[in-house]
PDB file of C-alpha atoms in Angstrom:
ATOM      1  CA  UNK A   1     -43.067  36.625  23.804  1.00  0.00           C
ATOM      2  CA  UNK A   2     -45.105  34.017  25.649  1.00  0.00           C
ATOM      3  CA  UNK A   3     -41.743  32.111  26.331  1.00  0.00           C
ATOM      4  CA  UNK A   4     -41.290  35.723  28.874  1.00  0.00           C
ATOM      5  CA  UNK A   5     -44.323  34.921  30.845  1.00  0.00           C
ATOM      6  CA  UNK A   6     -43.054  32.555  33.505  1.00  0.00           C
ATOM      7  CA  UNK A   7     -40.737  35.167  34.333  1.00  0.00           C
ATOM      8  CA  UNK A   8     -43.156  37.870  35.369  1.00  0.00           C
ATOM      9  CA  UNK A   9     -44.477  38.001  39.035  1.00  0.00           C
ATOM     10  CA  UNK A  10     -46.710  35.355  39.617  1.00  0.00           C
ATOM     11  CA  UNK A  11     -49.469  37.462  40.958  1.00  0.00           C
ATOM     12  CA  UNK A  12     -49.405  39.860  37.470  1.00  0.00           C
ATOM     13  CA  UNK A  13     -49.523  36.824  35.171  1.00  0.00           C
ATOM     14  CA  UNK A  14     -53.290  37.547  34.038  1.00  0.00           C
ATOM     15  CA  UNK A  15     -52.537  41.395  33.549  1.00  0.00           C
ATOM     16  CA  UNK A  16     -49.574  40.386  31.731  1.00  0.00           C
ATOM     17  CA  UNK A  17     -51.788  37.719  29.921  1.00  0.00           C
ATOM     18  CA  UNK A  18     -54.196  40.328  28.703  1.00  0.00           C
ATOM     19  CA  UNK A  19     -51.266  42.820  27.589  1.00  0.00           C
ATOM     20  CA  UNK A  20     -49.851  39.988  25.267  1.00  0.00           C
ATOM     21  CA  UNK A  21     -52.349  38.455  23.749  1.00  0.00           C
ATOM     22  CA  UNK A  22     -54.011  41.302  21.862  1.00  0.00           C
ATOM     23  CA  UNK A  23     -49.894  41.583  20.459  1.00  0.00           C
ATOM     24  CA  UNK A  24     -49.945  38.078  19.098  1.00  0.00           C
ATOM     25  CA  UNK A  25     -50.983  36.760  15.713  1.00  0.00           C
ATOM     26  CA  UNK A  26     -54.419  36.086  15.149  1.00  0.00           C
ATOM     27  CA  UNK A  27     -53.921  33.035  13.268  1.00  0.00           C
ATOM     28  CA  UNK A  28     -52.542  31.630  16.786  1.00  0.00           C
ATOM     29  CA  UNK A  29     -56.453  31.756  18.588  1.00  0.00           C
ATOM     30  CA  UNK A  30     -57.034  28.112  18.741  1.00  0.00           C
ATOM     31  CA  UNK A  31     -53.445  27.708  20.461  1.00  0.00           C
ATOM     32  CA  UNK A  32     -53.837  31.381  22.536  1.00  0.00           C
ATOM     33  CA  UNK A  33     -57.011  29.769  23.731  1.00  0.00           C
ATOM     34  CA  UNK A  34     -55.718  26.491  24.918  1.00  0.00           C
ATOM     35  CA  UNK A  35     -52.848  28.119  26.539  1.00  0.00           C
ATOM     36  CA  UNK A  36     -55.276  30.551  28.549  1.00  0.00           C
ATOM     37  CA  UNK A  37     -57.568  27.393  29.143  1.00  0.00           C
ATOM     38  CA  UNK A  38     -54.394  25.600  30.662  1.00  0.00           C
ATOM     39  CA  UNK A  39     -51.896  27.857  31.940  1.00  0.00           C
ATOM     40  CA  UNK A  40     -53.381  31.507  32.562  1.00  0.00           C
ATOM     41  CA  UNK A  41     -57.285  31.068  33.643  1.00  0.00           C
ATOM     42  CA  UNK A  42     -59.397  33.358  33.400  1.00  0.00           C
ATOM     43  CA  UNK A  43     -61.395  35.933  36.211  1.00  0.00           C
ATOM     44  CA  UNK A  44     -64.460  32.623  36.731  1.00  0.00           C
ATOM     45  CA  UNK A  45     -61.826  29.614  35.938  1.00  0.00           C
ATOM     46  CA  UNK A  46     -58.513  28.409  37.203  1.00  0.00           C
ATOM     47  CA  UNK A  47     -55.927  27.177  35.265  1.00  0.00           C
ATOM     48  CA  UNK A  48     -55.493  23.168  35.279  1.00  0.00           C
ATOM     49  CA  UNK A  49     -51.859  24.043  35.876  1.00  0.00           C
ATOM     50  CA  UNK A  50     -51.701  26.845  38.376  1.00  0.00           C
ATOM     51  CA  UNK A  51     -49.618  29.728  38.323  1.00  0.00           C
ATOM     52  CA  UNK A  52     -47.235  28.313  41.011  1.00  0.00           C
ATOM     53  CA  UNK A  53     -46.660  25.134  39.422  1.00  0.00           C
ATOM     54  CA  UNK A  54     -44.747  26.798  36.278  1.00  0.00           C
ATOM     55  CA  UNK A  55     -44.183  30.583  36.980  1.00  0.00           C
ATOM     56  CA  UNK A  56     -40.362  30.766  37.514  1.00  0.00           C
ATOM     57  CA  UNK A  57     -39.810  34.532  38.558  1.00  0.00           C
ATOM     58  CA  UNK A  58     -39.216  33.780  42.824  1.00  0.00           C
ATOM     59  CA  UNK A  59     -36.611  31.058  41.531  1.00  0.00           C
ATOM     60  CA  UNK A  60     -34.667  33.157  38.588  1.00  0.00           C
ATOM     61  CA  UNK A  61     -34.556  36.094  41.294  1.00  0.00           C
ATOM     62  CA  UNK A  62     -33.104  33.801  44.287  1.00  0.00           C
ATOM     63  CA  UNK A  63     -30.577  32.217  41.233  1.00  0.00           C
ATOM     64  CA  UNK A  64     -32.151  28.958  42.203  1.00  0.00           C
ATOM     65  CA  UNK A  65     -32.067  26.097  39.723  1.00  0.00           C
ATOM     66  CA  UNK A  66     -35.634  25.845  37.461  1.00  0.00           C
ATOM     67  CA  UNK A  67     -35.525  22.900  35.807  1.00  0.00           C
ATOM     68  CA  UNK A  68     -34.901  19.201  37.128  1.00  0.00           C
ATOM     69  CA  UNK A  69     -31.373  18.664  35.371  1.00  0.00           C
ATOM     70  CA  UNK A  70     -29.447  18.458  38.286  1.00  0.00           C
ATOM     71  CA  UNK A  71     -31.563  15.382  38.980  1.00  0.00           C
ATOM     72  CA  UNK A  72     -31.394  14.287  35.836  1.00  0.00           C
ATOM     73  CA  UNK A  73     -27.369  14.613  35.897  1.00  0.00           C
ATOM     74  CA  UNK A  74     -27.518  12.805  39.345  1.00  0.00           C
ATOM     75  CA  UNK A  75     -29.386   9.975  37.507  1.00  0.00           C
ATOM     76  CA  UNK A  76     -27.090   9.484  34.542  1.00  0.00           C
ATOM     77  CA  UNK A  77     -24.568   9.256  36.925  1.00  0.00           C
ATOM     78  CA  UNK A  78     -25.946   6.417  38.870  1.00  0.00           C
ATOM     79  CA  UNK A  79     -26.708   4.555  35.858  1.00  0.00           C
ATOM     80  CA  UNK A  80     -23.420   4.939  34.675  1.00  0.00           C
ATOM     81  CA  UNK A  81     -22.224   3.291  38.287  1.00  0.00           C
ATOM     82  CA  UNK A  82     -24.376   0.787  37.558  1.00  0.00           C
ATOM     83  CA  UNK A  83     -23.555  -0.067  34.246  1.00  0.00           C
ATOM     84  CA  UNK A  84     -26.337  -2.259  33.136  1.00  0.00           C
ATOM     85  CA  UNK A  85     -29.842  -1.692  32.382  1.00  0.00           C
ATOM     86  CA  UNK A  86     -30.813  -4.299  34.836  1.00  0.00           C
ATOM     87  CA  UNK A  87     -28.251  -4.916  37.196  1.00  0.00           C
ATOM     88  CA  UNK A  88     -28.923  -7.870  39.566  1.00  0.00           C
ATOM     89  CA  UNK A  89     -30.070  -6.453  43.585  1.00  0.00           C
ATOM     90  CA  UNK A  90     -26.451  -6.931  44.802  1.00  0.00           C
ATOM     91  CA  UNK A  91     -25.271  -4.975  42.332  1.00  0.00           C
ATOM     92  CA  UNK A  92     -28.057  -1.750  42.604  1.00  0.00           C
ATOM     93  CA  UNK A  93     -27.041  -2.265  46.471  1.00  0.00           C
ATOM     94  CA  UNK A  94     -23.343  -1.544  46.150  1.00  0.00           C
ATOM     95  CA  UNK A  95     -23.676   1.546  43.657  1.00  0.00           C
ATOM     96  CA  UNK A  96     -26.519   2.427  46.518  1.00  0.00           C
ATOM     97  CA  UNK A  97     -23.924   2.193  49.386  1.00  0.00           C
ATOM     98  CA  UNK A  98     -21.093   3.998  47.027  1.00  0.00           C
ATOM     99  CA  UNK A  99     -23.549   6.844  46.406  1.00  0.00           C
ATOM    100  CA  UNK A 100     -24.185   6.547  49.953  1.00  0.00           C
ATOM    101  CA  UNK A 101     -20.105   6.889  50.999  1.00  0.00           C
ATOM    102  CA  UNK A 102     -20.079   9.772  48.346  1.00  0.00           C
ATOM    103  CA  UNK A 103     -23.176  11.738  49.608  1.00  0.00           C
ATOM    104  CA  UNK A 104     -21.242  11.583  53.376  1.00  0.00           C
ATOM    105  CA  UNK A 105     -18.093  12.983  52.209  1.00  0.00           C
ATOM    106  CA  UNK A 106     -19.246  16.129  50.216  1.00  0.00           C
ATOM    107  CA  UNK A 107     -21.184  16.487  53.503  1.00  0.00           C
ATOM    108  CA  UNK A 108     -17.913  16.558  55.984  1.00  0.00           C
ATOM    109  CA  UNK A 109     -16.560  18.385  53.688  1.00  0.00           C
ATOM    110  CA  UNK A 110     -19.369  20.832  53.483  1.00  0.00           C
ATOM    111  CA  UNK A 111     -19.365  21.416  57.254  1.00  0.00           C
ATOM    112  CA  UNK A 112     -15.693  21.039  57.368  1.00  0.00           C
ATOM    113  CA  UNK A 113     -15.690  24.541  55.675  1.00  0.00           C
ATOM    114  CA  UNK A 114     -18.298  25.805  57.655  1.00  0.00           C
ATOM    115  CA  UNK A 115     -16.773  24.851  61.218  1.00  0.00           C
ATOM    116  CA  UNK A 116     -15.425  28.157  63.184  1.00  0.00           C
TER     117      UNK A 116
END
């Protein structure tokens, strides 16, 4: 149940805070009050990670991405051009100006299909 709460608007997160918590199991208080401490805050305190940091509900409705794996894809990729843990400057520089060359033609292509 609290895995639902970055999903709910980020301006009801406290009321939806105090609807769950009384649902939860008691044994959890030392945990339910860490996660209020960090995540939720409270009506006197803010949270040390604030609501817009984490809450995911703007992104999930606008089908935007919410988590960093297309970077993390992008990455693996690169490192897979580069094919050594420590490749030598010349070497990072080439796979740089490849990436380069392939970031220029998904973007002519990109326009290509947007051109009247």
């Amino acid at each position: 149940m609290m895995a639902a709460l970055p999903f709910v608007p980020e301006d009801t997160i406290p009321t939806a805070w105090r609807h769950l918590k009384p649902i939860l199991p008691a044994d959890m208080s030392t945990f339910l009050d860490f996660f209020a401490y960090t995540w939720v805050g409270s009506s006197f305190r803010n949270p040390i990670f604030s609501h817009d940091r984490w809450n995911q509900h703007d992104a999930t409705a606008l089908l935007l991405p919410r988590s960093s794996n297309i970077a993390e894809g992008w990455h693996h990729g690169f490192s897979s051009m580069l094919s050594s843990s420590n490749p030598t400057i010349w070497k990072f520089l080439s796979c740089l100006k490849k990436e380069q060359d392939i970031t220029d033609v998904k973007i002519t292509e990109m326009l290509m299909k947007e051109a009247p």
